Structure formats: C-alpha cells, structure tokens
PDB file of C-alpha atoms and ligand atoms in Angstrom:
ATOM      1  CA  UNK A 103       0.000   0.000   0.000  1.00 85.00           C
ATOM      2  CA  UNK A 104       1.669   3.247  -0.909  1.00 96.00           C
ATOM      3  CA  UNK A 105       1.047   6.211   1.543  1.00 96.00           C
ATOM      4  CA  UNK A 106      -0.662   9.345  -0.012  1.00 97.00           C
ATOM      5  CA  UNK A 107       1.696  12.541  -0.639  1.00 98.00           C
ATOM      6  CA  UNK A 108       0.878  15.826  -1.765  1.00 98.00           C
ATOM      7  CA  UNK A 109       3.245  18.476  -1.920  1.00 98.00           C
ATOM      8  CA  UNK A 110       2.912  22.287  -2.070  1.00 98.00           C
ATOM      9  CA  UNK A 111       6.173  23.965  -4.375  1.00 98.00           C
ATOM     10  CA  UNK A 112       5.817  27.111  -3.010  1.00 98.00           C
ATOM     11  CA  UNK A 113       8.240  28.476  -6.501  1.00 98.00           C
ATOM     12  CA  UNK A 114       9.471  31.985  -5.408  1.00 98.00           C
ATOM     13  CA  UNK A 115       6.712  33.390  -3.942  1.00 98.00           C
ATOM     14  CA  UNK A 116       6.584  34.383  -0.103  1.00 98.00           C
ATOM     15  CA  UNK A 117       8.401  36.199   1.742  1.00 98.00           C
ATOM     16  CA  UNK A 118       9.095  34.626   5.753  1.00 98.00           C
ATOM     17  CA  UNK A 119       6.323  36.756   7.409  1.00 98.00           C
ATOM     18  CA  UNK A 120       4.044  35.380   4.545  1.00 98.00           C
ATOM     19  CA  UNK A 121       5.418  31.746   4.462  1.00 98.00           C
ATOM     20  CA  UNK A 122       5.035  32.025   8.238  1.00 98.00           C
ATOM     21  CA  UNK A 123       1.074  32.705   8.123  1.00 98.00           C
ATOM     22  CA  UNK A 124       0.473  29.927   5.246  1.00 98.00           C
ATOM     23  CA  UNK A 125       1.881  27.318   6.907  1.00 98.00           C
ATOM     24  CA  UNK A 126       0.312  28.172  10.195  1.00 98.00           C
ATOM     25  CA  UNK A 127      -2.792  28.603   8.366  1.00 98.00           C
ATOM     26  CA  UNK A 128      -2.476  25.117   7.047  1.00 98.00           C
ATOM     27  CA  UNK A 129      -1.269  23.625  10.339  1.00 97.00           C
ATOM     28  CA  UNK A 130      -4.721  24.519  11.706  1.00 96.00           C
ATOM     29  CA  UNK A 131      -6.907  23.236   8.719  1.00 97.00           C
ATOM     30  CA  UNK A 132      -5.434  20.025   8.517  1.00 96.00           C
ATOM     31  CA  UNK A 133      -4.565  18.948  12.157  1.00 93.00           C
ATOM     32  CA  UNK A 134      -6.946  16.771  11.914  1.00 90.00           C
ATOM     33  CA  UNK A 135      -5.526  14.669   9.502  1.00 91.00           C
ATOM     34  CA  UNK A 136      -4.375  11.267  10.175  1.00 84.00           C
ATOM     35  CA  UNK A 137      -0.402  11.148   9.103  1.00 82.00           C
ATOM     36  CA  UNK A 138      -0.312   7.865   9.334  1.00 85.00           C
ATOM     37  CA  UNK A 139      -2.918   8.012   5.682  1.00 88.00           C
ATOM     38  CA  UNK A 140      -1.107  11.150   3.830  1.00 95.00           C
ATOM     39  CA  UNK A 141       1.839  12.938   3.600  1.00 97.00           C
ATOM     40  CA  UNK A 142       2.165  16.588   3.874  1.00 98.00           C
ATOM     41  CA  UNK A 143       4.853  18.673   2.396  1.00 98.00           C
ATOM     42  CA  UNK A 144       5.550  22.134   1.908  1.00 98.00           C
ATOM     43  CA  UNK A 145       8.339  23.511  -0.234  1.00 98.00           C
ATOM     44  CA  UNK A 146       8.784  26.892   0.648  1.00 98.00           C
ATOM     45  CA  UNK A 147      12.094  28.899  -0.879  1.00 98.00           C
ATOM     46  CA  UNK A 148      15.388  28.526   0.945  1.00 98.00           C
ATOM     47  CA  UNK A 149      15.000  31.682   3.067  1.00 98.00           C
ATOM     48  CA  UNK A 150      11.392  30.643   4.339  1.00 98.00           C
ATOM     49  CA  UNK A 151      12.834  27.017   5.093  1.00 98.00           C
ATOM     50  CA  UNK A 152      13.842  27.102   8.823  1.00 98.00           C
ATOM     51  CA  UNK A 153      10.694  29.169   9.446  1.00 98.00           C
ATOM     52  CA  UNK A 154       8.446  26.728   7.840  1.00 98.00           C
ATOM     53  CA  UNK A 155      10.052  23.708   9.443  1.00 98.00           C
ATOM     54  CA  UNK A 156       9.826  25.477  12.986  1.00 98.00           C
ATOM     55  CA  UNK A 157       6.173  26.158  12.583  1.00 98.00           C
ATOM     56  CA  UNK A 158       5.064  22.556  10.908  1.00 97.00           C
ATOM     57  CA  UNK A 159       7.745  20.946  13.854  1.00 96.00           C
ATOM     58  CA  UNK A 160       5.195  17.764  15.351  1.00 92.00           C
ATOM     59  CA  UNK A 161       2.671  18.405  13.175  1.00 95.00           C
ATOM     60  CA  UNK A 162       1.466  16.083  10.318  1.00 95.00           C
ATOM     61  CA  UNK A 163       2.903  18.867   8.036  1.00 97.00           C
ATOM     62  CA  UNK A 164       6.575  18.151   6.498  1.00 98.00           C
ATOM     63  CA  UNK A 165       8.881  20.277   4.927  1.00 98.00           C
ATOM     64  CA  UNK A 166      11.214  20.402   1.927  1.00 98.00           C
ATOM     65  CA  UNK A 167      13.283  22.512  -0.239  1.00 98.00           C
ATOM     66  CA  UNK A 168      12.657  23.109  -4.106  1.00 98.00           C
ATOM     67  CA  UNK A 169      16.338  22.009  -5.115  1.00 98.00           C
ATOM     68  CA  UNK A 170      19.989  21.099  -3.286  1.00 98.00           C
ATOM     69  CA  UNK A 171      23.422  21.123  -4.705  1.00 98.00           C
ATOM     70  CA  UNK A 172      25.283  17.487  -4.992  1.00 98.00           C
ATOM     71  CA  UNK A 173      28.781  18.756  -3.067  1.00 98.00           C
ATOM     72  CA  UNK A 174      28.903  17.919   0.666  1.00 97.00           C
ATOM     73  CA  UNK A 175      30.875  22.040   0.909  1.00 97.00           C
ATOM     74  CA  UNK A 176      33.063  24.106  -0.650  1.00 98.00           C
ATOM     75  CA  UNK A 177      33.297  27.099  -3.202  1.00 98.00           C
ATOM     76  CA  UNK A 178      30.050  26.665  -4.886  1.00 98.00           C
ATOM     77  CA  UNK A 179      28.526  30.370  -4.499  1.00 98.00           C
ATOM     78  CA  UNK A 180      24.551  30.446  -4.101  1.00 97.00           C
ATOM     79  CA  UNK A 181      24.634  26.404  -3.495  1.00 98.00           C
ATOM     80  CA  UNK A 182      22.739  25.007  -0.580  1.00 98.00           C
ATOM     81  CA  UNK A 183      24.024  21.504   0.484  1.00 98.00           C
ATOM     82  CA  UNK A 184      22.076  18.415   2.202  1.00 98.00           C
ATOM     83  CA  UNK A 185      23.605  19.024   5.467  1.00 98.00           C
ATOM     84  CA  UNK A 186      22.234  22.788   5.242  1.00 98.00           C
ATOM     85  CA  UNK A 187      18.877  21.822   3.984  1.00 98.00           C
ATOM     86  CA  UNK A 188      18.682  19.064   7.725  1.00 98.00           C
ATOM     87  CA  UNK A 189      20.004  21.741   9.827  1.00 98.00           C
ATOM     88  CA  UNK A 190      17.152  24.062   8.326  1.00 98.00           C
ATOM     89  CA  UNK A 191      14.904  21.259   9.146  1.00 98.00           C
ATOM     90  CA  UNK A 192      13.880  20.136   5.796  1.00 98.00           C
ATOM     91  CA  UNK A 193      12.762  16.505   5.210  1.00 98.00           C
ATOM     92  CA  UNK A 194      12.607  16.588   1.339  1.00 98.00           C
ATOM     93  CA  UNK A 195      13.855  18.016  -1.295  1.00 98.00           C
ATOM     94  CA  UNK A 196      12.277  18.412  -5.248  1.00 98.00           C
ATOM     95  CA  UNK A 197      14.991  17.321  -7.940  1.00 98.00           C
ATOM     96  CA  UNK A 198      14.989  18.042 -11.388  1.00 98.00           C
ATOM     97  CA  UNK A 199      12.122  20.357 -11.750  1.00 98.00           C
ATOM     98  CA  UNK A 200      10.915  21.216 -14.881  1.00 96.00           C
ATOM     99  CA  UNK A 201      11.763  25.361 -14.270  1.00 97.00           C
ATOM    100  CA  UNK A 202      15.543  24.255 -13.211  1.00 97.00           C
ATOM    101  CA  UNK A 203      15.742  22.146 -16.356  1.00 96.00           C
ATOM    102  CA  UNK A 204      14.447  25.214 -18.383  1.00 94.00           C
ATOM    103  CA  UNK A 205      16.039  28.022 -17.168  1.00 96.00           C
ATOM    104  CA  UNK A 206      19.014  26.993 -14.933  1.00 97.00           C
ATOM    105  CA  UNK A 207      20.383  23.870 -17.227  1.00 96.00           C
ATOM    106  CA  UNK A 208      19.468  20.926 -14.996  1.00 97.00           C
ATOM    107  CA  UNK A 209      20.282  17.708 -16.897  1.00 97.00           C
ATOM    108  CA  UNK A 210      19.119  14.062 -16.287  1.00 98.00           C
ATOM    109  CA  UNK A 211      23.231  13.774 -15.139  1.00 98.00           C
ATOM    110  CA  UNK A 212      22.800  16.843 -12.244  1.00 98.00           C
ATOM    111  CA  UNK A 213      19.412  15.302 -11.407  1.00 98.00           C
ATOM    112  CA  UNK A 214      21.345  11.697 -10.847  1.00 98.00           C
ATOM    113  CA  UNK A 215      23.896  13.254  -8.787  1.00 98.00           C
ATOM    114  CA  UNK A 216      21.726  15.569  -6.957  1.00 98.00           C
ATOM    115  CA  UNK A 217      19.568  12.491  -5.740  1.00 98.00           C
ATOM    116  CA  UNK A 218      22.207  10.156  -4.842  1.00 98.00           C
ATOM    117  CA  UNK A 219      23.851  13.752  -2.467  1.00 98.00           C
ATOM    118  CA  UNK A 220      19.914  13.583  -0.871  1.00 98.00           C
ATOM    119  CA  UNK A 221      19.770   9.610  -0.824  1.00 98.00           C
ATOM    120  CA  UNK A 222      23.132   9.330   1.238  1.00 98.00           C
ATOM    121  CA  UNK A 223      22.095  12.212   3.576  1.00 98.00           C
ATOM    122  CA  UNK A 224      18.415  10.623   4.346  1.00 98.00           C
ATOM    123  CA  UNK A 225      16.667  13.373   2.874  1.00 98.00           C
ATOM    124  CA  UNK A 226      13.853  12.058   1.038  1.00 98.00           C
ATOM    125  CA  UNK A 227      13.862  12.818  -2.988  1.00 98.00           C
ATOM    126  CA  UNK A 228      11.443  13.982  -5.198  1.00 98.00           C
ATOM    127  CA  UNK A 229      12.744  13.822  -8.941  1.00 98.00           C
ATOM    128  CA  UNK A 230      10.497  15.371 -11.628  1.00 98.00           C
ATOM    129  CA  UNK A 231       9.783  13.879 -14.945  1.00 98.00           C
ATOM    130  CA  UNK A 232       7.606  15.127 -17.817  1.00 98.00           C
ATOM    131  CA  UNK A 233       7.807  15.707 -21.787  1.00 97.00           C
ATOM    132  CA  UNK A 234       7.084  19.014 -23.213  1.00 94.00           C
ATOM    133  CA  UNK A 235       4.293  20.530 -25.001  1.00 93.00           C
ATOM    134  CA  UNK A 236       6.489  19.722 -28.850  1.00 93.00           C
ATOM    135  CA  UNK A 237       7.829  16.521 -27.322  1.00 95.00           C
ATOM    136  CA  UNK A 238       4.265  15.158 -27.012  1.00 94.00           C
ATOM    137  CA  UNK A 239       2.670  16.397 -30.061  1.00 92.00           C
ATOM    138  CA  UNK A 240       5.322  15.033 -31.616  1.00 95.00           C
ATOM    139  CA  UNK A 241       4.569  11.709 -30.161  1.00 96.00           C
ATOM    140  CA  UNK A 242       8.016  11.176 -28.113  1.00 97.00           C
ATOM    141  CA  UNK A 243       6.298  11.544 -25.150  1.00 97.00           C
ATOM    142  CA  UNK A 244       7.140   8.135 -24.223  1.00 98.00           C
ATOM    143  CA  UNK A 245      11.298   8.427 -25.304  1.00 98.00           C
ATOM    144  CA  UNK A 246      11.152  11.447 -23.176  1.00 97.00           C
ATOM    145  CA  UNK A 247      10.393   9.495 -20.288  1.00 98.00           C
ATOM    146  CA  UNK A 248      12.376   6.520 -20.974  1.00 98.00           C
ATOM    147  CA  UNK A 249      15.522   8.303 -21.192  1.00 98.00           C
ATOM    148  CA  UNK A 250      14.357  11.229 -18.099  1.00 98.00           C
ATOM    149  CA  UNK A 251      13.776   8.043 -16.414  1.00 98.00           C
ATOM    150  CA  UNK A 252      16.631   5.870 -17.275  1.00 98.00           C
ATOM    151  CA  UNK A 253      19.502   8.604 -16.555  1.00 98.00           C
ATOM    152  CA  UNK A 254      17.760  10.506 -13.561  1.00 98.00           C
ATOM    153  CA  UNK A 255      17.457   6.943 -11.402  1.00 98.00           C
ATOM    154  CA  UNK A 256      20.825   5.678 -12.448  1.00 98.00           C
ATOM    155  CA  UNK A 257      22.907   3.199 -10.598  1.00 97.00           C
ATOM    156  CA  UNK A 258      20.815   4.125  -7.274  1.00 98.00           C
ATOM    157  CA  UNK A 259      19.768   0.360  -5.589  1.00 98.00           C
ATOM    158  CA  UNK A 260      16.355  -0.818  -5.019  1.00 98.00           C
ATOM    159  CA  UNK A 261      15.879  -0.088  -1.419  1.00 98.00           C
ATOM    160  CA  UNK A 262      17.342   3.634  -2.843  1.00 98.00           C
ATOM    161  CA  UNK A 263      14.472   3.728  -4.641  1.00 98.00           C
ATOM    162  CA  UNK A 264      11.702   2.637  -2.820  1.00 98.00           C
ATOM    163  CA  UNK A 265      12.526   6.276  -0.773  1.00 98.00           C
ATOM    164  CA  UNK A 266      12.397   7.849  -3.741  1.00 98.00           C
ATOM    165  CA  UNK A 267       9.130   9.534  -5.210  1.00 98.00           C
ATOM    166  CA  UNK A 268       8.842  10.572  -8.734  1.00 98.00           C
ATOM    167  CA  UNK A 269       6.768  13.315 -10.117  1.00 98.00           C
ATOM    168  CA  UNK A 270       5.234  13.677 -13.119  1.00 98.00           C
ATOM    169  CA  UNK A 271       4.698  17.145 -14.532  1.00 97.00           C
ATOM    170  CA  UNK A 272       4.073  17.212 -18.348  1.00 96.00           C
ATOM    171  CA  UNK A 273       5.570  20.891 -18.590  1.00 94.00           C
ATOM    172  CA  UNK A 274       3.205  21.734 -21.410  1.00 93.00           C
ATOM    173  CA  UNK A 275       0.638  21.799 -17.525  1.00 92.00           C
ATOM    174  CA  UNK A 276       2.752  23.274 -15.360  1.00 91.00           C
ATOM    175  CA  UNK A 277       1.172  26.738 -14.346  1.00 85.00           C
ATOM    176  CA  UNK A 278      -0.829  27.009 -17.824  1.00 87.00           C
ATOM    177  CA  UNK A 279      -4.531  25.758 -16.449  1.00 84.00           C
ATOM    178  CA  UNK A 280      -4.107  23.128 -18.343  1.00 83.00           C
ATOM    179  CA  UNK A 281      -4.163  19.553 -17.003  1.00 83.00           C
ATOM    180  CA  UNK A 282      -3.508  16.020 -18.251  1.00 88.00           C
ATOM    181  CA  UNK A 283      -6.513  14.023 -18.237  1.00 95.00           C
ATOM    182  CA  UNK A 284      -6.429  11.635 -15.301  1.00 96.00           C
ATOM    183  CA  UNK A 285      -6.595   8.986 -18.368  1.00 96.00           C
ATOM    184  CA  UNK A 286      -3.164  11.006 -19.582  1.00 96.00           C
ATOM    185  CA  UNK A 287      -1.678  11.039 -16.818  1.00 97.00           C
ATOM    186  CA  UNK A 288      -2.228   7.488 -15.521  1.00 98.00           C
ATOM    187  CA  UNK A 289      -1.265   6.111 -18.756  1.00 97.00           C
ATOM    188  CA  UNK A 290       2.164   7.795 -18.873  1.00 98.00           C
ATOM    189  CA  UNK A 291       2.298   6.702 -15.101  1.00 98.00           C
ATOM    190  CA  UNK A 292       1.643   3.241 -15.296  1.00 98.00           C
ATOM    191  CA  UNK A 293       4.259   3.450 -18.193  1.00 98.00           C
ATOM    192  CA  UNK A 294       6.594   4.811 -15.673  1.00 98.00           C
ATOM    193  CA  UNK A 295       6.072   2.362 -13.318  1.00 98.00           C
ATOM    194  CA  UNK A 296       6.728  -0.506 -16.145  1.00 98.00           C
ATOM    195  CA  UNK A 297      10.257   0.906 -16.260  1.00 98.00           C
ATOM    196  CA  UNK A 298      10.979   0.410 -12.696  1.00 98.00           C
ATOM    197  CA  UNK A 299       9.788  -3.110 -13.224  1.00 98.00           C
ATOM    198  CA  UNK A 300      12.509  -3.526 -15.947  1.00 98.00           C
ATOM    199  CA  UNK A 301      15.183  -1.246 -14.044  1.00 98.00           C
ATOM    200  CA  UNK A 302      14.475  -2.843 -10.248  1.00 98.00           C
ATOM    201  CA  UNK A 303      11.819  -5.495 -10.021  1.00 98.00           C
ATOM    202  CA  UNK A 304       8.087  -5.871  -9.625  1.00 98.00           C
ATOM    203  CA  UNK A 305       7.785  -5.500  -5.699  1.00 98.00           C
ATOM    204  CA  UNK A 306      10.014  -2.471  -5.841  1.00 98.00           C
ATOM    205  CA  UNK A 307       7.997  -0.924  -8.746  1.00 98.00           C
ATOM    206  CA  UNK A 308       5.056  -0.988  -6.729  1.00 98.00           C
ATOM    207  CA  UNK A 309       6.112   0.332  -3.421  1.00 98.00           C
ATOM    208  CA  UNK A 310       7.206   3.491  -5.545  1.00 98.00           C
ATOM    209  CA  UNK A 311       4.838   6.465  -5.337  1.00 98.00           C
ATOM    210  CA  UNK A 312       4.363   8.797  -8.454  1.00 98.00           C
ATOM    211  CA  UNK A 313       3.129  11.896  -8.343  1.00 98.00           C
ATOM    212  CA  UNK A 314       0.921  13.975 -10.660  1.00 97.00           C
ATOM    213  CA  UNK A 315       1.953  17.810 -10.917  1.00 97.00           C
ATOM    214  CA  UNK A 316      -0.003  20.103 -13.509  1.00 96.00           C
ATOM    215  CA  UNK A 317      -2.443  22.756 -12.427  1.00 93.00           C
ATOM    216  CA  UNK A 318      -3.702  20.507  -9.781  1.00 96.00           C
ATOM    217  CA  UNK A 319      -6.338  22.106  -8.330  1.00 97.00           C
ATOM    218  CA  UNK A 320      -9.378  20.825  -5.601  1.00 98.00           C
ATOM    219  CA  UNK A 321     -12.074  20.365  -8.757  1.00 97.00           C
ATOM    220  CA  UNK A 322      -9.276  18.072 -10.545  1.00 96.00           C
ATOM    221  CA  UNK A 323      -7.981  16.379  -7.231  1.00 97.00           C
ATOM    222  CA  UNK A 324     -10.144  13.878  -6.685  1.00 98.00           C
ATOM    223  CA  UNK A 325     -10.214  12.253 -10.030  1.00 97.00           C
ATOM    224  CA  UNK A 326      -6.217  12.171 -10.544  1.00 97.00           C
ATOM    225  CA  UNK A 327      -6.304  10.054  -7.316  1.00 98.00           C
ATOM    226  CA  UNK A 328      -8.861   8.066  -8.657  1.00 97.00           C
ATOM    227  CA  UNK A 329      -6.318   6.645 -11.077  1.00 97.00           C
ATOM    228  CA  UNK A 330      -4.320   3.450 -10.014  1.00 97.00           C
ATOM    229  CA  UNK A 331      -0.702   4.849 -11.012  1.00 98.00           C
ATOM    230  CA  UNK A 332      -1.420   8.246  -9.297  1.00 98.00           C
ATOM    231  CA  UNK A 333      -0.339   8.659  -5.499  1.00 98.00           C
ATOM    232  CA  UNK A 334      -0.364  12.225  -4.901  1.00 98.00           C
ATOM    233  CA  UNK A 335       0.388  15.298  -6.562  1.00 98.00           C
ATOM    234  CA  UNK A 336       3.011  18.200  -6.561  1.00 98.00           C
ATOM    235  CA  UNK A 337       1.019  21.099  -6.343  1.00 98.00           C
ATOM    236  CA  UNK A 338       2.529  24.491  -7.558  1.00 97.00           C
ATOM    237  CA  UNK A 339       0.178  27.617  -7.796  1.00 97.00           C
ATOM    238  CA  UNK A 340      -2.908  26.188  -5.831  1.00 98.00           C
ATOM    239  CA  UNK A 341      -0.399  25.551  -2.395  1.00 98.00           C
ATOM    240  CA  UNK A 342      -0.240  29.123  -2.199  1.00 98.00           C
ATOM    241  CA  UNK A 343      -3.033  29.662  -0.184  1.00 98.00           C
ATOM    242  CA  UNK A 344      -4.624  27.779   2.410  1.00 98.00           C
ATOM    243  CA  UNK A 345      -8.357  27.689   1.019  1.00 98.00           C
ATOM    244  CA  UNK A 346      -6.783  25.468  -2.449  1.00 98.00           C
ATOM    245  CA  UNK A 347      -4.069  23.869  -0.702  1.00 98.00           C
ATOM    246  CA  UNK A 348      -6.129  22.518   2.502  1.00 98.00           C
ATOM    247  CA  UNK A 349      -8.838  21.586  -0.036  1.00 98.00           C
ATOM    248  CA  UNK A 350      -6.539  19.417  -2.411  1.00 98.00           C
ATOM    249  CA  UNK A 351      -4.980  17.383   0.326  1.00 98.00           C
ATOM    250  CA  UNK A 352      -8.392  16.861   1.938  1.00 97.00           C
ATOM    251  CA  UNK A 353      -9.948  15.817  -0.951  1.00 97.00           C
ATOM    252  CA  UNK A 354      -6.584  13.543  -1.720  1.00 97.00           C
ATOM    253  CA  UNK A 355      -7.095  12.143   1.414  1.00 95.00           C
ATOM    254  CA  UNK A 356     -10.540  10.655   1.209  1.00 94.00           C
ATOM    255  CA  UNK A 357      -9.596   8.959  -2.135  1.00 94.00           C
ATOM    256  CA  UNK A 358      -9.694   5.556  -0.477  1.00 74.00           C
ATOM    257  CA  UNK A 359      -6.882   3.471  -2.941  1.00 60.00           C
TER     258      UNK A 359
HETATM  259  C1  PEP B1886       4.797  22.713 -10.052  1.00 94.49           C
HETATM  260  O1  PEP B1886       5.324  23.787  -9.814  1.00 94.49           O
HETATM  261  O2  PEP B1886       5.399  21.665  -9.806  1.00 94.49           O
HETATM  262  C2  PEP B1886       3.459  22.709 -10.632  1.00 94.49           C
HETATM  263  C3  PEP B1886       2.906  21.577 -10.949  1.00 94.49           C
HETATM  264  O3  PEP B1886       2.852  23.945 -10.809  1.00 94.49           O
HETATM  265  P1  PEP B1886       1.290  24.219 -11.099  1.00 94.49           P
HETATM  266  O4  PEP B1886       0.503  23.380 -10.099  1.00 94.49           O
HETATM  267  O5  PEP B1886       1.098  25.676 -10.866  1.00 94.49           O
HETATM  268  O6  PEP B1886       1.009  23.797 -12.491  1.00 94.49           O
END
C-alpha cells in the first residue's frame, strides 16, 4: 500500500512573514488529519525554510526545499548543500524540476547526482519527470520518459528507490490551467512504473509512489487520485493559499486506494 503525498512547491513566492502565516494557516486546517494516511509537504524557498520547518515541527505537516546542490561544501557560491537543507529542518527536497531544467540547465546527469547527495544524507527525494508541449505532439512523449527516467534513477539500488518519489509534470501543464486528463496522466504513469519493473523489479515498482503535478487544483484532485498509477500530486500555484491547498490534500485524502 503506498502512503498518499501531496506536496505544495511554493516556486518563489513568499516572503518569511508570509510563508510564516500559510503554513500556520495550514497547520490549523489540517490537524486533523491522520499522518499515518497522507503525507504533507511544503516547499517553501530557501529563506522561508527554517521558518516553515519550525512552525510545521510535530505536526502532520513536512517540509522540503525546491532544489539542493550534490557537493557535501566548498566554493560553490549560491549552493545550498544536504547538510544545510537538515540543519534548516527540511525533510525533502524536489529534484529536477521542470523550471531548473528550463532556465538553470538541470540535466538528467545533475538530477542523478543531486539524488544520490539527498539519498546518502536521508533526505527524502522527489525527482520530476515530464515531456514538453512539442515533445508530445510530436509523439516522443514516451522516449522522453524513458531516457528522463533511465539517466535521472541511475545506478541508485532498489531499497534507494523505494525512498524515492517521482513526479510527473508534463511541462506543457505546469502553471498554464491546463491539465492532463487523469486517463493522460495514468497512462504515462503506469508506463513509468513498467520501467521500474525492468530497471528494479516488480515489488520495488510498486512500493514506488508517483506523483501527478499540472495545475492541480481541488475540482481536478479527486479524479487524478482516482487513477491506479497516481499517489499524490506536486502542487505548484494552488499551495499558495490555504483555502486550495487545505482543499486538495483533503480531498486527496478521502480517495480511499
Ligand atoms: C509545479 O510547480 O510543480 C506545478 C505543478 O505547478 P502548477 O501546479 O502551478 O502547475
């Protein structure tokens, strides 16, 4: 049985008196939620990190950072290491998201080395995989994958993986209002999860859980987690306030699977 996780990437929005009130807002809607049936993650940005982890601190509220740096120290100006993210309280950490691959030239080969930095260090990954708008119409969607898939989770063991989650974000419905299909989105899912049959084997493949991530939203929530392949979702603009983001993981929750 594969526990539940939603995640909020907060992007580069709030400041700490801001990220401060949302996730105190959140800790009181969703106290009541049994941890032991979802996980809950926020991703605020670096600066709001310690903040958000002191306020979510024994709650059923986690928190995680949007991206990490590979090296353990050194001269890497503007890098934030594994060790940094713990002491800052973080939990998890998003690899390999589709804005870092577009604009700040993260590669399947970064992503790799970024999750076996977070792996070592017990931080729990989240690796993001999707095909672009031209990839898909272009039917490649599927080569996209293979090889996003293939070079991201390289040479990590099965137990490695089993920590892992993997998101799926088709870029093409990242922040655009547009959203697979739950049939879209479990299909390239359950393809996804065929791959980590070949790569691993079958009872690793299906303690994996695989995220959704495309302008989720509460009125598309509940029938995403209706689909067998989908465990959660990585929620970007709708985890900016408490109304959407207390609604999605609610609604996420009573998805019995
Ligand atoms: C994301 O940032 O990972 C994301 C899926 O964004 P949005 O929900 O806004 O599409």
């Amino acid at each position: 049985m594969r526990k539940t996780i939603i995640a909020g990437n907060w992007k580069m929005y709030k400041t700490i008196p801001e990220a401060i009130e949302l996730a105190n807002g959140l800790k009181r809607e969703l106290f009541e939620l049994d941890g032991q049936t979802i996980e809950i993650v926020l991703c605020p940005p670096f600066t709001a990190l310690s903040e958000v982890s002191e306020v979510t601190q024994n709650s059923n509220i986690n928190s995680g950072a949007q991206d990490v740096y590979w090296q353990e120290e050194g001269a890497f100006t503007g890098e934030v290491s594994c060790k940094m993210l713990k002491d800052a309280g973080a939990h998890f950490v998003i690899i390999g998201h589709s804005e870092r691959r577009q604009f700040f030239g993260e590669t399947n080969d970064s992503v790799n080395k970024k999750l076996k930095a977070v792996l070592k260090n017990g931080l729990i990954p989240i690796v993001c995989v999707g095909e672009s708008l031209q990839e898909r119409e272009l039917g490649k969607t599927f080569d996209v994958l293979n090889n996003q898939v293939h070079n991201s989770l390289k040479d990590i063991n099965k137990e490695e993986m089993v920590r892992t989650v993997i998101a799926y974000e088709p870029v093409w419905a990242i922040g655009t209002g547009k959203t697979a299909t739950p049939k879209q989105a479990q299909e390239v899912q359950e393809y996804i999860r065929g791959l980590l049959v070949k790569m691993f084997d079958k009872e690793t493949a299906v303690s994996v859980r695989i995220q959704y991530g495309g302008s989720v939203k509460p009125d598309n929530i509940t029938e995403l987690m209706n689909q067998p392949d989908i465990d959660g979702a990585l929620v970007g603009g709708a985890s900016l306030t408490v109304e959407s983001f207390s609604e999605i993981v609610k609604r996420a929750q009573k998805v019995k699977k």
